Coordinates of C-alpha atoms and ligand atoms in Angstrom, one line a residue:
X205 CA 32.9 16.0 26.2
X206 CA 29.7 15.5 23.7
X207 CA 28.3 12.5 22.6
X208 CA 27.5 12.5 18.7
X209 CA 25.1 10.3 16.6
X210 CA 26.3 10.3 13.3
X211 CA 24.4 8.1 10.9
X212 CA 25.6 7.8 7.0
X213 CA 23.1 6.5 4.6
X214 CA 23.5 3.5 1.4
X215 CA 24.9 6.0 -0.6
X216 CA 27.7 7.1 1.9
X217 CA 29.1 3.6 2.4
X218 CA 28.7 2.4 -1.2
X219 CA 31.8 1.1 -2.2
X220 CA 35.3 1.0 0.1
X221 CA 36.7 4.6 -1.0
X222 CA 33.4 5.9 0.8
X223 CA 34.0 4.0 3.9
X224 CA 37.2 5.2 4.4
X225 CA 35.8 8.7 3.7
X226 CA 33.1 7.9 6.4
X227 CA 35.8 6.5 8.4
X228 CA 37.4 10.0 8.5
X229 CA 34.7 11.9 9.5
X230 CA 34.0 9.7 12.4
X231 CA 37.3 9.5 13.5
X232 CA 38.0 13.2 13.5
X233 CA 35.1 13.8 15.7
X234 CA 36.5 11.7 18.1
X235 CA 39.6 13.0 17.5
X236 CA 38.0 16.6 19.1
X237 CA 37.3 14.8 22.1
X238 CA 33.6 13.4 21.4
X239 CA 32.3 10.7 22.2
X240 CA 30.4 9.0 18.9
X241 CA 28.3 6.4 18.4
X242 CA 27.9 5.9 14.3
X243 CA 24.4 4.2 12.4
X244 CA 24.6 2.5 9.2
X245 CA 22.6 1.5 6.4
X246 CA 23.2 -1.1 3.8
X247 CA 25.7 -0.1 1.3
X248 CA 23.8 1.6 -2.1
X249 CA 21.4 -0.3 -3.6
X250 CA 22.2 -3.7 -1.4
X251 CA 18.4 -3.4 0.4
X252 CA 16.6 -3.6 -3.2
X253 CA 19.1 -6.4 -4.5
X254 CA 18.1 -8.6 -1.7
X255 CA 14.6 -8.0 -2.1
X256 CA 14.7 -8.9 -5.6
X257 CA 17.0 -11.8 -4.5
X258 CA 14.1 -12.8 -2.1
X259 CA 10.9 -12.4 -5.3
X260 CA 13.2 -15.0 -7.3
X261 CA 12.3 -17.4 -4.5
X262 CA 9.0 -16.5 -3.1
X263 CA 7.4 -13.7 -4.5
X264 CA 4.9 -14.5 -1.4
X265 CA 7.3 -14.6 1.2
X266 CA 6.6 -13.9 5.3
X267 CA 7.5 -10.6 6.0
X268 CA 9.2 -12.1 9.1
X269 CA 11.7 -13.9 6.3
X270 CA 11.7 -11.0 4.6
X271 CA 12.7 -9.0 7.6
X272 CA 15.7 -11.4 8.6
X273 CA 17.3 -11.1 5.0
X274 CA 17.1 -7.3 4.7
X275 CA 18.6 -7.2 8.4
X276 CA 22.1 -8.4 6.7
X277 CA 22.7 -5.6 4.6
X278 CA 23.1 -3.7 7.6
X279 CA 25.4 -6.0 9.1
X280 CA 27.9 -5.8 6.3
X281 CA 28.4 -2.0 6.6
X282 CA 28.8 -1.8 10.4
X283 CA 31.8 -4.4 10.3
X284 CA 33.5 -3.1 6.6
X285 CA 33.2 0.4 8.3
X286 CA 34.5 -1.2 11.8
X287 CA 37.2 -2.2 10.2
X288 CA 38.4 0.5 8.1
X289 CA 38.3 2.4 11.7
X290 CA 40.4 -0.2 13.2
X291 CA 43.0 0.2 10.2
X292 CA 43.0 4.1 10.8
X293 CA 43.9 2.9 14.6
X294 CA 40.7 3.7 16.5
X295 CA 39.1 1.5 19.1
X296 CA 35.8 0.8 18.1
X297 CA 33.3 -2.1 18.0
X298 CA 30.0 -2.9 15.9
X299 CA 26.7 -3.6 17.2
X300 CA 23.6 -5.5 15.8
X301 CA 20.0 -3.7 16.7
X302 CA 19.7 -6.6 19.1
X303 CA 23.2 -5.9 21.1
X304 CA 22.9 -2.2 21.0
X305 CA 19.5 -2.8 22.7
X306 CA 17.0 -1.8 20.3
X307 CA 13.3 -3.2 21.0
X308 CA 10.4 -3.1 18.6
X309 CA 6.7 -3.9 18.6
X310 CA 6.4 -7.3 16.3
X311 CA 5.2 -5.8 13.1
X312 CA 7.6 -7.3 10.7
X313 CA 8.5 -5.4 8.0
X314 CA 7.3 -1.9 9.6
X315 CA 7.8 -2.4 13.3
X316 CA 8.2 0.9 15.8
X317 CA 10.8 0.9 18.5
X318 CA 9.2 0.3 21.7
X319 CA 12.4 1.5 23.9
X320 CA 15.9 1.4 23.6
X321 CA 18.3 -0.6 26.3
X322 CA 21.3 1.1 26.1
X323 CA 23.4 -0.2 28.6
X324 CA 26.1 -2.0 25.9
X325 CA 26.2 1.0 23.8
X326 CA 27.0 3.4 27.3
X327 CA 29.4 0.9 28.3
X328 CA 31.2 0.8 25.0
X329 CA 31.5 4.5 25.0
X330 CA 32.6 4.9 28.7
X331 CA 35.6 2.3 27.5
X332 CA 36.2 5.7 24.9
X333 CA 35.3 3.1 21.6
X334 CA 33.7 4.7 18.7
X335 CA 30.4 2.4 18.6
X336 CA 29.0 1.3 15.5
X337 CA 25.3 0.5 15.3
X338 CA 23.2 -1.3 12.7
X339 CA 20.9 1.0 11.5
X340 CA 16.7 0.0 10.6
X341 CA 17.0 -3.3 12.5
X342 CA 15.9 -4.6 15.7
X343 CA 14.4 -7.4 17.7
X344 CA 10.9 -8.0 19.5
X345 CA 9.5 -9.9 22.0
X346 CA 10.3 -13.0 20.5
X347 CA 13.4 -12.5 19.6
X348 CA 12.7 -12.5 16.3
X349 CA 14.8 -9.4 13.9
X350 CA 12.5 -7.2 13.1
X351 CA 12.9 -3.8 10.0
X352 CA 11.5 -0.2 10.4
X353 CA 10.5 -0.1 7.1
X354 CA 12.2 1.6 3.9
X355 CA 14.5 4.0 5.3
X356 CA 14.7 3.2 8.8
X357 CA 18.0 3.9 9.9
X358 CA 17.2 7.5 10.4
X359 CA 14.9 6.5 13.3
X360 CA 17.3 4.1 14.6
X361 CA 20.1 7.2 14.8
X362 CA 17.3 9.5 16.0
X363 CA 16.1 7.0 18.7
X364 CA 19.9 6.3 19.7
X365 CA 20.1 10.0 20.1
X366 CA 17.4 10.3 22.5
X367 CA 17.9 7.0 24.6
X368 CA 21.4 8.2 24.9
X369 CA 20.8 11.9 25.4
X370 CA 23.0 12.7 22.5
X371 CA 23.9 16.7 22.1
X372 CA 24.0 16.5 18.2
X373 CA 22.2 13.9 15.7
X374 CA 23.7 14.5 12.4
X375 CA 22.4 12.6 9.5
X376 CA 24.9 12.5 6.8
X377 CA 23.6 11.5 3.1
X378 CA 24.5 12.4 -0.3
X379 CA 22.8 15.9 -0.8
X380 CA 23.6 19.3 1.5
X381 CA 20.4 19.2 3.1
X382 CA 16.9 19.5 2.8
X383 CA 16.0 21.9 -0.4
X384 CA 12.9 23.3 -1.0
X385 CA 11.8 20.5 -3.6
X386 CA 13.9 16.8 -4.3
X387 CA 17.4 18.9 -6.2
X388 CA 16.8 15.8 -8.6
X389 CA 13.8 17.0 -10.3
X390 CA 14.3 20.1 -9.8
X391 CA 17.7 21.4 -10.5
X392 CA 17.6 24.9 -9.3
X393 CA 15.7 24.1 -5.7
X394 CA 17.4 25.7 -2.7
X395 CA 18.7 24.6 0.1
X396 CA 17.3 25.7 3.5
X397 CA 19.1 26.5 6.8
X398 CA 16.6 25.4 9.3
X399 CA 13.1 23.7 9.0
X400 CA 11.3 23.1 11.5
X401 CA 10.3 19.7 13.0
X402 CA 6.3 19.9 11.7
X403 CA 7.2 20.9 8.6
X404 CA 10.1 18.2 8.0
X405 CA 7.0 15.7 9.1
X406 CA 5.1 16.6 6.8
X407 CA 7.4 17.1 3.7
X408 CA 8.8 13.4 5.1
X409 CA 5.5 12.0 5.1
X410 CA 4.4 13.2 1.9
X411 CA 7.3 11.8 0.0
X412 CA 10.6 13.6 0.4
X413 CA 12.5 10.6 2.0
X414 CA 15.7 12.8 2.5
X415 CA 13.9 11.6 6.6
X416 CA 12.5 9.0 7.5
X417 CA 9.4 10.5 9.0
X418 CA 9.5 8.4 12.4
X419 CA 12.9 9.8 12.9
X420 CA 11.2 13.4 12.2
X421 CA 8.8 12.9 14.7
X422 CA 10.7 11.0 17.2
X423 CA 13.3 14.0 17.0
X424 CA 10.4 16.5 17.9
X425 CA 9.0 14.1 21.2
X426 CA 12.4 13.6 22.6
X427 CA 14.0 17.1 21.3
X428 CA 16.6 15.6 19.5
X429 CA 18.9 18.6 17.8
X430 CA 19.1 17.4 14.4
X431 CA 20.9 18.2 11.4
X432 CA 20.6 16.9 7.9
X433 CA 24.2 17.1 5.7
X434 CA 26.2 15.6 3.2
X435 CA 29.3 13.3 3.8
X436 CA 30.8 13.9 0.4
X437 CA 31.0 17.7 0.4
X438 CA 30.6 18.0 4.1
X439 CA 28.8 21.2 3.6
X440 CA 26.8 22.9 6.5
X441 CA 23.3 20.9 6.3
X442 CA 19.8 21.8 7.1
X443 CA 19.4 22.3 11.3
X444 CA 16.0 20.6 12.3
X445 CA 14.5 22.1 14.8
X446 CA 11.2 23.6 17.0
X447 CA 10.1 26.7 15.5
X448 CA 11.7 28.7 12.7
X449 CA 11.0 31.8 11.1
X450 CA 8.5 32.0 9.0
X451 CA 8.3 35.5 7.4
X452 CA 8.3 36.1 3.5
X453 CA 8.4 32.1 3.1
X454 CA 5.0 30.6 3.2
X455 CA 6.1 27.4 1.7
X456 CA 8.7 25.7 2.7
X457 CA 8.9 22.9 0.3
X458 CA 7.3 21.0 -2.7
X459 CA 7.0 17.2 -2.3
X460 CA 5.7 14.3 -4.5
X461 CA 4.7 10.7 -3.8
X462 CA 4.5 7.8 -6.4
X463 CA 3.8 5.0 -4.1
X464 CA -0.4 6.2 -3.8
X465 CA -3.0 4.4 -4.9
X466 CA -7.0 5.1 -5.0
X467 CA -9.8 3.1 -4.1
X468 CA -13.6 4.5 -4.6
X469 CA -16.4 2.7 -3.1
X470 CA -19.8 3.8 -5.3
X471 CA -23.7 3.8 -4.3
X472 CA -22.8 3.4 -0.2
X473 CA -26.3 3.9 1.7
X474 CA -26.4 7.3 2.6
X475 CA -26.9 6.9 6.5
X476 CA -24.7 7.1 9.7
X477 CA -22.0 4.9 10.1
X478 CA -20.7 4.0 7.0
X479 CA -17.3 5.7 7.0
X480 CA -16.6 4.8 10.3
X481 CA -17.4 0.6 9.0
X482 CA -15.1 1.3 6.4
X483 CA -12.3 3.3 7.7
X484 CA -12.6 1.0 11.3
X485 CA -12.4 -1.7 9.1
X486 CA -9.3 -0.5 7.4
X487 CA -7.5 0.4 10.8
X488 CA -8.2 -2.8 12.1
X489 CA -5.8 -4.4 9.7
X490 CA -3.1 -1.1 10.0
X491 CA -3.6 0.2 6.7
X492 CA -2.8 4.0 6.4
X493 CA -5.2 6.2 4.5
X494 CA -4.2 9.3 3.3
X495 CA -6.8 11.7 1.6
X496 CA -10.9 11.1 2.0
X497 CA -12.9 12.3 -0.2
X498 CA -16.8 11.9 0.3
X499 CA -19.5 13.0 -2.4
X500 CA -22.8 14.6 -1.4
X501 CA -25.4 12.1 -1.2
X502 CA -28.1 12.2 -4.1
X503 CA -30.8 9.5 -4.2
X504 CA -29.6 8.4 -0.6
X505 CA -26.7 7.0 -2.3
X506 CA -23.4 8.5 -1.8
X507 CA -19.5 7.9 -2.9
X508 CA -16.5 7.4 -0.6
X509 CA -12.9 7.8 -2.1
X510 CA -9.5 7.1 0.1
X511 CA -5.8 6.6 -1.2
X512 CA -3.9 4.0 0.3
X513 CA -0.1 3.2 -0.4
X514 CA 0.5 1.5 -3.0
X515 CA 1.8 -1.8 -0.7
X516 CA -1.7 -1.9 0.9
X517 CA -4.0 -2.1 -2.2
X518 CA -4.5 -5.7 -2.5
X519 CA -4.9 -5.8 1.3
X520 CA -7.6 -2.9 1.1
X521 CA -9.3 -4.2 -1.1
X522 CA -9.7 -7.3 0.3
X523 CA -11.0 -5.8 3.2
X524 CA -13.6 -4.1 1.4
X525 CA -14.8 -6.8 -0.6
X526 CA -15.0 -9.5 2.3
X527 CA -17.0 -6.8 3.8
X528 CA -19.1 -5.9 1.2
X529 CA -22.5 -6.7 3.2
X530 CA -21.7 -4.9 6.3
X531 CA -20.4 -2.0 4.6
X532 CA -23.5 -2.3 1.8
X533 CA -22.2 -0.3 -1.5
X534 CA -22.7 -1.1 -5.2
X535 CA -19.1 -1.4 -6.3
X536 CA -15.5 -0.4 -6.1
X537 CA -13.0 0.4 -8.2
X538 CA -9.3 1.4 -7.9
X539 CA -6.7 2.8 -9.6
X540 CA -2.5 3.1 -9.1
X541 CA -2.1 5.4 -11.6
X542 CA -2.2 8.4 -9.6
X543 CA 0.6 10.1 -7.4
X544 CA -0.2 13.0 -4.8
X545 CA 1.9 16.5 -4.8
X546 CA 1.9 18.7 -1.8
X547 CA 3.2 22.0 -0.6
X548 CA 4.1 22.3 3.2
X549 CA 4.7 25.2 5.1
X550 CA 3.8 26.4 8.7
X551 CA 3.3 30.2 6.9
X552 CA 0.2 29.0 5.7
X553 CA -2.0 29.2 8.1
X554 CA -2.0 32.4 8.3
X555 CA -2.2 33.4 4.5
X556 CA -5.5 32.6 2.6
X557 CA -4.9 32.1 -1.0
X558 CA -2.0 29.4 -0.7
X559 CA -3.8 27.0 -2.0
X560 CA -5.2 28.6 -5.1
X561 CA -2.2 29.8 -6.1
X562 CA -0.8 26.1 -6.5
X563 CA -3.7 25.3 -7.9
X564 CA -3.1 28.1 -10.4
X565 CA 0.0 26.8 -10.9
X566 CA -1.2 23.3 -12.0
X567 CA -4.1 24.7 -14.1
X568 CA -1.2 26.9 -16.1
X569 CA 0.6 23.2 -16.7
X570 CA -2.7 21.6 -17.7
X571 CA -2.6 19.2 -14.9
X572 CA -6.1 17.7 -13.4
X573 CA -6.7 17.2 -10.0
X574 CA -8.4 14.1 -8.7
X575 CA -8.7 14.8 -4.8
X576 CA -7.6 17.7 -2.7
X577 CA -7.0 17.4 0.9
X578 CA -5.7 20.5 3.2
X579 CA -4.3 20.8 6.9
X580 CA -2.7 23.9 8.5
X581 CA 0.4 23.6 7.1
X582 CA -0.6 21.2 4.2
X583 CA -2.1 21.0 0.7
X584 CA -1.9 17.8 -1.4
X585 CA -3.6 17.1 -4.7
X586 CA -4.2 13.8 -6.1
X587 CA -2.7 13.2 -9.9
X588 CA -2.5 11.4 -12.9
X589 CA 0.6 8.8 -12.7
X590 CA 3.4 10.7 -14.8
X591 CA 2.8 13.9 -14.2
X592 CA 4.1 14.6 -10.9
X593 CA 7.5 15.9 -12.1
X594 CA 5.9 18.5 -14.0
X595 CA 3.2 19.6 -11.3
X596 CA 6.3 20.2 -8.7
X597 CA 8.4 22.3 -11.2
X598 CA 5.2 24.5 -11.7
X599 CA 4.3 24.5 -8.2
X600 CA 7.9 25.1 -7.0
X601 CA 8.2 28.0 -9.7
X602 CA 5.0 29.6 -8.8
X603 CA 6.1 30.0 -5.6
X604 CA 9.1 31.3 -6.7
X605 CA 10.7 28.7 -4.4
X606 CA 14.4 28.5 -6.1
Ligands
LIG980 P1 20.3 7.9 2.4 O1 20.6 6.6 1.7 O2 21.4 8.7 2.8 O3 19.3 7.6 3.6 P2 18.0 8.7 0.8 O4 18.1 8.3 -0.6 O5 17.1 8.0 1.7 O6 19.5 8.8 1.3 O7 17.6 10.3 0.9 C1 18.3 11.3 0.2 C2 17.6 11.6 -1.1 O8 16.4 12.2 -0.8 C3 18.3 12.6 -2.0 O9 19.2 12.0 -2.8 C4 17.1 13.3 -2.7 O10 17.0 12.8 -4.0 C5 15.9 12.9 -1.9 N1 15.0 14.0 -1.6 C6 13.7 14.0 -1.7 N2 13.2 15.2 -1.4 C7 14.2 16.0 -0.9 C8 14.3 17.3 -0.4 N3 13.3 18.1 -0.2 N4 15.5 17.7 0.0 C9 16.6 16.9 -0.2 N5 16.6 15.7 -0.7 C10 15.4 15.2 -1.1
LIG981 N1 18.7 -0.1 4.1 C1 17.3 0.3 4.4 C2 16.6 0.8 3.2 O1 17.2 0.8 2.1 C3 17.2 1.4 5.5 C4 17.8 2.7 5.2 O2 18.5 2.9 4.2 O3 17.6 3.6 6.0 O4 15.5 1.2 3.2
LIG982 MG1 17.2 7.3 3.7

């Protein structure tokens, strides 16, 4: 007997049709004599109606409050889906975060599972049910519901996997698979067998949310075999795994990212120290930054630049301007008008000339690039705001990706 996590995304349990056809592909797995343990999202868009329903309030509110009203979206699909299982005639039960165990550190809104206690879920199973988890919710030391941040419930399935030692974690969503580029901006990208876990990471990081990228990397610490597939054509998916082949395909994908913002800091002092002030300074508070650019000095004055997401800006910035003496520069400026594009594939680092072949590609589409920043199996460039669309069809065409 094998123990399946299957978790089905907004899209998959939108409207009643789709739970019954969620319902089905549960149930015959458990028909084959698996055991399966099933994580849900909110149903379509609910997660971005109840945000909005929260700005008509308090445009200001705690992300604690925050995180207790996006927690109920989640709760509706795991009982509408319990119940269209219990109609088909299948024992099964649904589960909370909190009942099926699921710890997290206390940072509301983006919180990180600190361990899972499994022993309901195990029990549940063992009494042959079909359990039904909450997905992106769970509770911390105060027993306070906590959110893993937009898209979470792939790291909730990927954690059950592991805490459980599931043989198969299938995320079912409403594409194939993962394609070379996002199929909705670019029509003709392709969809790949296998990826392999660094690569996912970084295509998930840099934008392509088909995975949450917690899940990605979660799935490569615990070895979680992972598959990526659609629950409306029920296609083979993408497998997710350690090491793939690599020959004749030295990128794997084309990604974009809207939610980037830049922030430069002018006339810094040009001495030790100053980007570790800043960048300490930044950490202290959690807030990510992505690409660093830092100027030559000239005159013993030199420029820092850093993006941030687009969430953090007003919190950057008030980091850096309360801390305007201890860092010591002449001013900062920002901008959100800019969204990064990236290419990712472990073939790189091998093969010199990547890079200016994409940048080739952007010069061809008469796109300017703000920032570059590079890692093994990484390029990203830094854009103008409305162009992103038509950098990764030129990128993904010059790499003859489709
Ligand atoms: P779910 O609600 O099932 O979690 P998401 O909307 O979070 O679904 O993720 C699926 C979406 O990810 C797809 O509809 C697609 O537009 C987008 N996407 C972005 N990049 C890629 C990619 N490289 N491959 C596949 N899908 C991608
Ligand atoms: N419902 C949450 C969101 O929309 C979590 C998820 O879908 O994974 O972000
Ligand atoms: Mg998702």
């Amino acid at each position: 007997m094998s123990l399946i996590v299957q978790k089905f995304g907004g899209s998959s349990v939108a409207n009643a049709e789709r739970v019954f056809n969620v319902a089905d592909i549960i149930t015959s797995t458990y028909k084959e004599g698996n055991n399966v343990i099933v994580v849900v999202s909110a149903q379509g868009d609910t997660t971005d109606d109840l945000i909005e329903k929260a700005k008509e309030i308090n445009p200001n509110a705690s992300k604690r409050e925050m995180d207790m009203l996006l927690a109920t979206g989640e709760q509706i699909s795991i009982s509408l889906l319990a119940m269209a299982i219990e109609k088909l005639g299948f024992p099964v039960v649904s589960l909370t975060g909190w009942q099926a165990g699921m710890k997290t550190d206390s940072n509301y809104s983006n919180s990180r599972i600190r361990k899972i206690d499994a022993e309901r879920v195990l029990l549940e199973l063992d009494k042959r049910k079909i359990v039904i988890v909450a997905g992106f919710q769970g509770i911390n030391r105060y027993d306070d519901i906590t959110t893993l941040g937009r898209g979470g419930s792939d790291t909730s399935a990927v954690a059950l996997a592991a805490a459980c030692h599931a043989d198969l974690c299938e995320i079912y969503t409403d594409v194939d698979g993962v394609y070379t580029t996002d199929p909705r901006i670019v029509p003709n990208a392709k969809k790949l067998d296998e990826i392999s876990y660094d690569e996912m990471l970084e295509l998930a990081s840099l934008g392509a949310n088909v995975l949450h990228n917690r899940s990605v990397e979660m799935a490569k610490k615990y070895n979680v075999n992972l598959c990526v597939r659609s629950s409306l054509t029920r296609a083979e998916g993408t497998v997710v795994k350690e090491a793939v082949k690599v020959e004749g395909m030295l990128v794997r994908g084309v990604t974009k990212d809207n939610d980037v913002a830049r922030i430069s800091l002018c006339g810094i002092e040009d001495t030790p120290g100053k980007a570790f002030r800043i960048f300490s300074l930044l950490a202290k508070k959690s807030i990510n930054v992505d690409i660093i650019l830092q100027s030559i000095g000239r005159e013993n004055k030199k420029d820092i630049s850093f993006t941030v997401a687009q969430s953090h800006i007003d919190e950057a910035l008030k980091v850096i301007e309360d801390s305007k003496d201890v860092i010591g520069y002449e001013n900062v400026s920002y901008t959100t008008k800019v969204s990064k594009v990236s290419i990712v594939g472990a073939g790189m680092v091998t093969n010199p000339g990547v890079a200016a072949k994409m940048f080739e590609a952007l010069y061809e589409a008469q796109i300017n690039i703000h920032m570059i920043a590079t890692s093994e199996i990484k390029v990203s460039v830094l854009i103008d705001e409305g162009t992103e669309a038509k950098a990764v069809k030129a990128i993904h065409d010059k790499f003859e990706l489709a």
